[in-house]
PDB file of C-alpha atoms in Angstrom:
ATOM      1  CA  UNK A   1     214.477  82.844 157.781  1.00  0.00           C
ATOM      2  CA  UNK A   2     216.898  80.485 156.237  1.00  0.00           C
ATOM      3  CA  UNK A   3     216.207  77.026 155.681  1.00  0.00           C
ATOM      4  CA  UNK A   4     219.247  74.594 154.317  1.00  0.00           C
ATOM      5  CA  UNK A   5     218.842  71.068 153.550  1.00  0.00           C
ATOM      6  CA  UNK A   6     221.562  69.299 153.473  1.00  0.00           C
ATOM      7  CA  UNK A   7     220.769  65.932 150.705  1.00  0.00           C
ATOM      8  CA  UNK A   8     224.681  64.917 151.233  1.00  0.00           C
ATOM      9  CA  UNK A   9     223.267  62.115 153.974  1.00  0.00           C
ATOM     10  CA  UNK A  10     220.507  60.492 151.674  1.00  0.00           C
ATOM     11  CA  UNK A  11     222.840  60.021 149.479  1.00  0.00           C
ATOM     12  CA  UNK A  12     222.827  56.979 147.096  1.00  0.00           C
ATOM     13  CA  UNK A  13     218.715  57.106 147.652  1.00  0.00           C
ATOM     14  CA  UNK A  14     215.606  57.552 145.357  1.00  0.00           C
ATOM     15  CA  UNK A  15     215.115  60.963 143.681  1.00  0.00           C
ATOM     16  CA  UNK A  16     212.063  60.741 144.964  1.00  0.00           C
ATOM     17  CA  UNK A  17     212.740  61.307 148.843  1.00  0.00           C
ATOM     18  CA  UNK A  18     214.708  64.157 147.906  1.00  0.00           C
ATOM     19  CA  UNK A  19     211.991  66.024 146.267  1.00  0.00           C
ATOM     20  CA  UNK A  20     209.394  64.737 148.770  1.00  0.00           C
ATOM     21  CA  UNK A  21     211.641  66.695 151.297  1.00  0.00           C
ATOM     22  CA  UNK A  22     211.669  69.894 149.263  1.00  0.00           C
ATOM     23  CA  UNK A  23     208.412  69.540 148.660  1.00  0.00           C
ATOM     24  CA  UNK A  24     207.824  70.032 152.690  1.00  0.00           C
ATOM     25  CA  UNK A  25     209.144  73.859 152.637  1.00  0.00           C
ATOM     26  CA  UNK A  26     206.053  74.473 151.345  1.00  0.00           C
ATOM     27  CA  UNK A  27     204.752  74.271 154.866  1.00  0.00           C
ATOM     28  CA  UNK A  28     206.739  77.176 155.612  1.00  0.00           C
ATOM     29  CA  UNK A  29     204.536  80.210 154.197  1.00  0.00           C
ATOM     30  CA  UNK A  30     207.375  82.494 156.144  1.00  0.00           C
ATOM     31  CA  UNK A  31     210.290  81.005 154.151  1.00  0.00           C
ATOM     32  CA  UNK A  32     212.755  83.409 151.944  1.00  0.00           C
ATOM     33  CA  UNK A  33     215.602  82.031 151.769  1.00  0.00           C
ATOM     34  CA  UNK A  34     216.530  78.313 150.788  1.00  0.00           C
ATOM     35  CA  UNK A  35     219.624  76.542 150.276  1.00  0.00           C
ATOM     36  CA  UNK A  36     220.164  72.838 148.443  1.00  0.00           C
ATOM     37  CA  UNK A  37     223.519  70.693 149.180  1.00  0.00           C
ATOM     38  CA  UNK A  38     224.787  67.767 147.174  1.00  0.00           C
ATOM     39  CA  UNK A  39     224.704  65.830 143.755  1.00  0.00           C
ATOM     40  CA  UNK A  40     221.392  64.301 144.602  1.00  0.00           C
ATOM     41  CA  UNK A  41     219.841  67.371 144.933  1.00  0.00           C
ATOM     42  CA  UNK A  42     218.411  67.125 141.209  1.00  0.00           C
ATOM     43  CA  UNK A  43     215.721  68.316 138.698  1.00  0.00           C
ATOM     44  CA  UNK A  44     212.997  66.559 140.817  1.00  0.00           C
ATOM     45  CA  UNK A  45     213.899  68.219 143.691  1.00  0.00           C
ATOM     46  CA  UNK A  46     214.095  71.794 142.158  1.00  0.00           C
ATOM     47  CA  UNK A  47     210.626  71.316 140.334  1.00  0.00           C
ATOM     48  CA  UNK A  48     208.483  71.165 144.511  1.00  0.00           C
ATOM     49  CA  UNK A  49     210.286  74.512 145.792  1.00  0.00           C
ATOM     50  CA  UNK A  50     206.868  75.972 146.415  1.00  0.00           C
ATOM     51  CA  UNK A  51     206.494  79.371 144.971  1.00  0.00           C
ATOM     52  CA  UNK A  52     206.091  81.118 148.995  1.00  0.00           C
ATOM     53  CA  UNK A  53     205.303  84.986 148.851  1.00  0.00           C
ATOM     54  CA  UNK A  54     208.681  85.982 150.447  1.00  0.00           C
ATOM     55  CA  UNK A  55     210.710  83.523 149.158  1.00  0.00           C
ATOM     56  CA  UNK A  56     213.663  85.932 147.720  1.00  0.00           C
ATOM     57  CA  UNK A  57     216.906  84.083 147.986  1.00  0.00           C
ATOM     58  CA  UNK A  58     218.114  80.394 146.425  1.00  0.00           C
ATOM     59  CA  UNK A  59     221.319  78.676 147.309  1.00  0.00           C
ATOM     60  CA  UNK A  60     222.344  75.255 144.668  1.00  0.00           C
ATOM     61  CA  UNK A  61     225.631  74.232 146.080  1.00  0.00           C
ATOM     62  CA  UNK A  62     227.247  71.278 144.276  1.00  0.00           C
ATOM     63  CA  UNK A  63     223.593  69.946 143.203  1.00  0.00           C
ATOM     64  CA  UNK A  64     222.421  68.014 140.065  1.00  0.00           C
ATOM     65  CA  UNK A  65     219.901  70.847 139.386  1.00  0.00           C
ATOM     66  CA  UNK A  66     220.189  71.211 135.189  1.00  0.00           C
ATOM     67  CA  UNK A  67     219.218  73.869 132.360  1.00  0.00           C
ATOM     68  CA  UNK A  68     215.700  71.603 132.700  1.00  0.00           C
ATOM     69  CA  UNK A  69     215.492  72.614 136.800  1.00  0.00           C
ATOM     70  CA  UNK A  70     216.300  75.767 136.500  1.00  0.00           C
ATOM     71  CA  UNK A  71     213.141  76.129 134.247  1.00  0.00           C
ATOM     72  CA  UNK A  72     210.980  75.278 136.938  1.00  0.00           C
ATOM     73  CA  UNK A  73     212.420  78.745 139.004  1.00  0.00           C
ATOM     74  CA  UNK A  74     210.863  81.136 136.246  1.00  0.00           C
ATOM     75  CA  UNK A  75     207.270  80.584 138.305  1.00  0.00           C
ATOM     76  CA  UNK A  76     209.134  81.773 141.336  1.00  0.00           C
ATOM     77  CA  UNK A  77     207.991  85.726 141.397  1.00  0.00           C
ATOM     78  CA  UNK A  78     209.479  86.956 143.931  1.00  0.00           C
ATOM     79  CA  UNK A  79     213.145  85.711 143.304  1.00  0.00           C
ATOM     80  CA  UNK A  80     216.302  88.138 143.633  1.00  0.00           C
ATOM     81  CA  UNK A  81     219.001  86.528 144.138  1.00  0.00           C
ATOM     82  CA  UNK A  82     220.081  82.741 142.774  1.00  0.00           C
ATOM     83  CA  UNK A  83     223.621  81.524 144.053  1.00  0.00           C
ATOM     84  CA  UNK A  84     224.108  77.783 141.347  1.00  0.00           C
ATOM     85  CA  UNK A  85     227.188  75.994 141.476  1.00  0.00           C
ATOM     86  CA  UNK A  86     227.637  72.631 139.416  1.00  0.00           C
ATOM     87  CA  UNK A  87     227.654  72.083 136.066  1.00  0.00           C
ATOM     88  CA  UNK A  88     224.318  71.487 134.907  1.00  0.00           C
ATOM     89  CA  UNK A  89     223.976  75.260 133.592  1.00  0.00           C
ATOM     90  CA  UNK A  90     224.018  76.004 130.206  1.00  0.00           C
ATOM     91  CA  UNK A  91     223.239  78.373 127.680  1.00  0.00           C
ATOM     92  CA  UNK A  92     219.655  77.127 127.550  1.00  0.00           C
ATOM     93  CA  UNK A  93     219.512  77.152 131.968  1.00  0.00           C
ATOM     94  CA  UNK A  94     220.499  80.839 131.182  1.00  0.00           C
ATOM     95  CA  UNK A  95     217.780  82.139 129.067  1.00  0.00           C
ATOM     96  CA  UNK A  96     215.436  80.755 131.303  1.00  0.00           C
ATOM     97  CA  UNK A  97     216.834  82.224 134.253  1.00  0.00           C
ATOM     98  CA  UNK A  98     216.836  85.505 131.574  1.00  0.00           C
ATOM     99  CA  UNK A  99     212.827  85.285 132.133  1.00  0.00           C
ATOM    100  CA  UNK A 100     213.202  86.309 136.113  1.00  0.00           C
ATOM    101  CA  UNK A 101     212.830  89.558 135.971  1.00  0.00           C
ATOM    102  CA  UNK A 102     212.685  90.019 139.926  1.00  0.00           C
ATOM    103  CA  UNK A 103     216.632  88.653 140.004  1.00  0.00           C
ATOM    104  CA  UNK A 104     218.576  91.509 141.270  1.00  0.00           C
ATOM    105  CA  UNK A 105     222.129  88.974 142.707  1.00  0.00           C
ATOM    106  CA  UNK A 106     223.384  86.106 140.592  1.00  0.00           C
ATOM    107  CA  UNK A 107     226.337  83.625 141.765  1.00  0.00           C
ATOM    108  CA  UNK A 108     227.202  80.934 138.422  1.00  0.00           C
ATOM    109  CA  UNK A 109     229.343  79.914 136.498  1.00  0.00           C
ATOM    110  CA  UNK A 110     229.950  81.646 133.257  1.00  0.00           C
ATOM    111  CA  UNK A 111     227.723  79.820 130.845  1.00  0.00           C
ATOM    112  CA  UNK A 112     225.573  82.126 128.181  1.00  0.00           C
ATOM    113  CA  UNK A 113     226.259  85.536 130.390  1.00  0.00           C
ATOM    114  CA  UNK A 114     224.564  87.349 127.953  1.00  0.00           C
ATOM    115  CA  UNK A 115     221.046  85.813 127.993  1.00  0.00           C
ATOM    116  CA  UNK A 116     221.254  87.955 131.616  1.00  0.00           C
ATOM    117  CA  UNK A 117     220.938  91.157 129.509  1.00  0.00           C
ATOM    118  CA  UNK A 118     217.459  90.399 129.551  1.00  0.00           C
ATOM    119  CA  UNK A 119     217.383  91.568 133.768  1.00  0.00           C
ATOM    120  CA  UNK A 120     217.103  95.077 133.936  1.00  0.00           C
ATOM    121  CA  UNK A 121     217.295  95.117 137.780  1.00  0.00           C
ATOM    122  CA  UNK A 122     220.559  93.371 137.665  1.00  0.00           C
ATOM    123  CA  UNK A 123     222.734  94.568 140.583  1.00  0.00           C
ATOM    124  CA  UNK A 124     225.570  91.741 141.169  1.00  0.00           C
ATOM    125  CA  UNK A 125     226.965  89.210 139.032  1.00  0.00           C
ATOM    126  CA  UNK A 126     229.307  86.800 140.054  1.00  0.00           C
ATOM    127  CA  UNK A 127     231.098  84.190 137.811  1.00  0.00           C
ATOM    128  CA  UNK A 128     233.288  81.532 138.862  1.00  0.00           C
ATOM    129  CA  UNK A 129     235.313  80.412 137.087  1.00  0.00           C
ATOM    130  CA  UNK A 130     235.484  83.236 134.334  1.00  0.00           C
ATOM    131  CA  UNK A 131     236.147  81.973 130.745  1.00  0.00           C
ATOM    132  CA  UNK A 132     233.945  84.769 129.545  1.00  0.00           C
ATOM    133  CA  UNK A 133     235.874  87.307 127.506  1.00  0.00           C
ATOM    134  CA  UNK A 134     236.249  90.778 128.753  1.00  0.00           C
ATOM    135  CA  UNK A 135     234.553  92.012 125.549  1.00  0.00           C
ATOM    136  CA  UNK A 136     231.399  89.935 126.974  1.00  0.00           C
ATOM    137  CA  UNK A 137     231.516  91.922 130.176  1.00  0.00           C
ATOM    138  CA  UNK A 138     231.477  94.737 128.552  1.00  0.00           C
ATOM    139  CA  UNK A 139     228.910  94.290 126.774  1.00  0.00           C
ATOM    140  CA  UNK A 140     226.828  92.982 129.499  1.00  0.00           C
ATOM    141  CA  UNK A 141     228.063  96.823 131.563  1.00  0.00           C
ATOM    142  CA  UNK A 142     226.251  98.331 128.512  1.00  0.00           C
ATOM    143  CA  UNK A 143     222.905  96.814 128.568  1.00  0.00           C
ATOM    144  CA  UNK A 144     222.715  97.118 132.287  1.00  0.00           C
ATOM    145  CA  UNK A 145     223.131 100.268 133.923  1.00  0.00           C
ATOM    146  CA  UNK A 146     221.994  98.836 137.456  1.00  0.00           C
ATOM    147  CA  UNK A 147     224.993  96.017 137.391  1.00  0.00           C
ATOM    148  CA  UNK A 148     227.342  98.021 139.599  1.00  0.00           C
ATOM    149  CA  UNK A 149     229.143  94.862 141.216  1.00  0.00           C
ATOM    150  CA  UNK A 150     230.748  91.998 140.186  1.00  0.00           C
ATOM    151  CA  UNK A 151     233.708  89.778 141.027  1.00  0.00           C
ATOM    152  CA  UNK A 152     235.907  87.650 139.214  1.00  0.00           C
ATOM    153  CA  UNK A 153     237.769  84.546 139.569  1.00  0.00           C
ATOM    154  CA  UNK A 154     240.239  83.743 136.858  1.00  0.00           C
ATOM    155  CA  UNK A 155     241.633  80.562 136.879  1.00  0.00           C
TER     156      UNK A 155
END
C-alpha cells in the first residue's frame, strides 16, 4: 500500500497541521510505503511518521525535512529504502541515516556519502546531482560488497 500526501495545498499554513496529518498514518497499521510533497513538509512533520511494522519504503520530494528530521527515521526498524530530495541533508543527516541498518535503496543528494559505509545491506545508491569524486565511489564499492547498483547524474 502506498500512501502520498501531497502538503503543496496547505501551503502557507501552521507546521502544526502538517504534522497533525502525518501523524494520522499511524491509523494505518498496513502502511509500507509513504511519500511527503512540498517545502512545508518539515521536521515536525517527519518526527509523527509512526514506526508501523511493514512500513519499508519513504519518499521526501522537495520537503523541508533537515539533518534534525532525518534523525527521527533511525527509530524506524523496518526501513529499506529512503528516496530525499531538498537540501536539508547534510553530513550530520547522513550519519544518522548511517544508523539504519535495515536500508537496503537510497535516492539523495551527494552530501557525506561515506557515513553510508556504515550499511552493510546496501544494494542501490543513487545521487543526484553528483559532486562526489570518483575516488569517493570507490571507496564506498570497497566497503560494500552488496552495493551492486547505482546511477549517476553529472551536472
Amino acid at each position: 500500500m502506498i500512501i502520498g500526501i501531497d502538503f503543496r495545498p496547505l501551503a502557507g499554513n501552521d507546521q502544526k497541521l502538517v504534522a497533525a496529518a502525518v501523524k494520522k498514518l499511524a491509523t494505518l497499521p498496513d502502511l509500507e510505503s509513504a511519500f511527503l510533497l512540498g517545502k512545508d513538509a518539515t521536521d515536525e512533520a517527519a518526527d509523527p511518521i509512526p514506526a508501523t511494522a511493514k512500513l519499508s519504503r519513504l519518499q521526501f520530494f522537495n520537503t523541508g525535512i533537515s539533518d534534525k528530521g532525518i534523525t527521527n527515521l533511525v527509530r524506524l526498524k523496518k526501513l529499506q529504502q529512503l528516496n530525499s530530495t531538498g537540501m536539508g541533508l547534510t553530513d550530520v543527516g547522513m550519519k544518522e541515516l548511517a544508523k539504519i541498518k535495515t536500508l537496503q535503496v537510497i535516492i539523495i543528494t551527494d552530501a557525506g556519502i561515506l557515513a553510508l559505509q556504515e550499511l552493510p545491506d546496501l544494494r542501490r545508491l543513487t545521487i543526484d546531482p553528483l559532486e562526489a569524486t570518483q575516488r569517493l565511489i570507490d571507496r564506498l564499492r570497497e566497503t560494500l560488497p552488496k552495493l551492486t547498483n547505482g546511477e549517476y547524474f553529472l551536472k
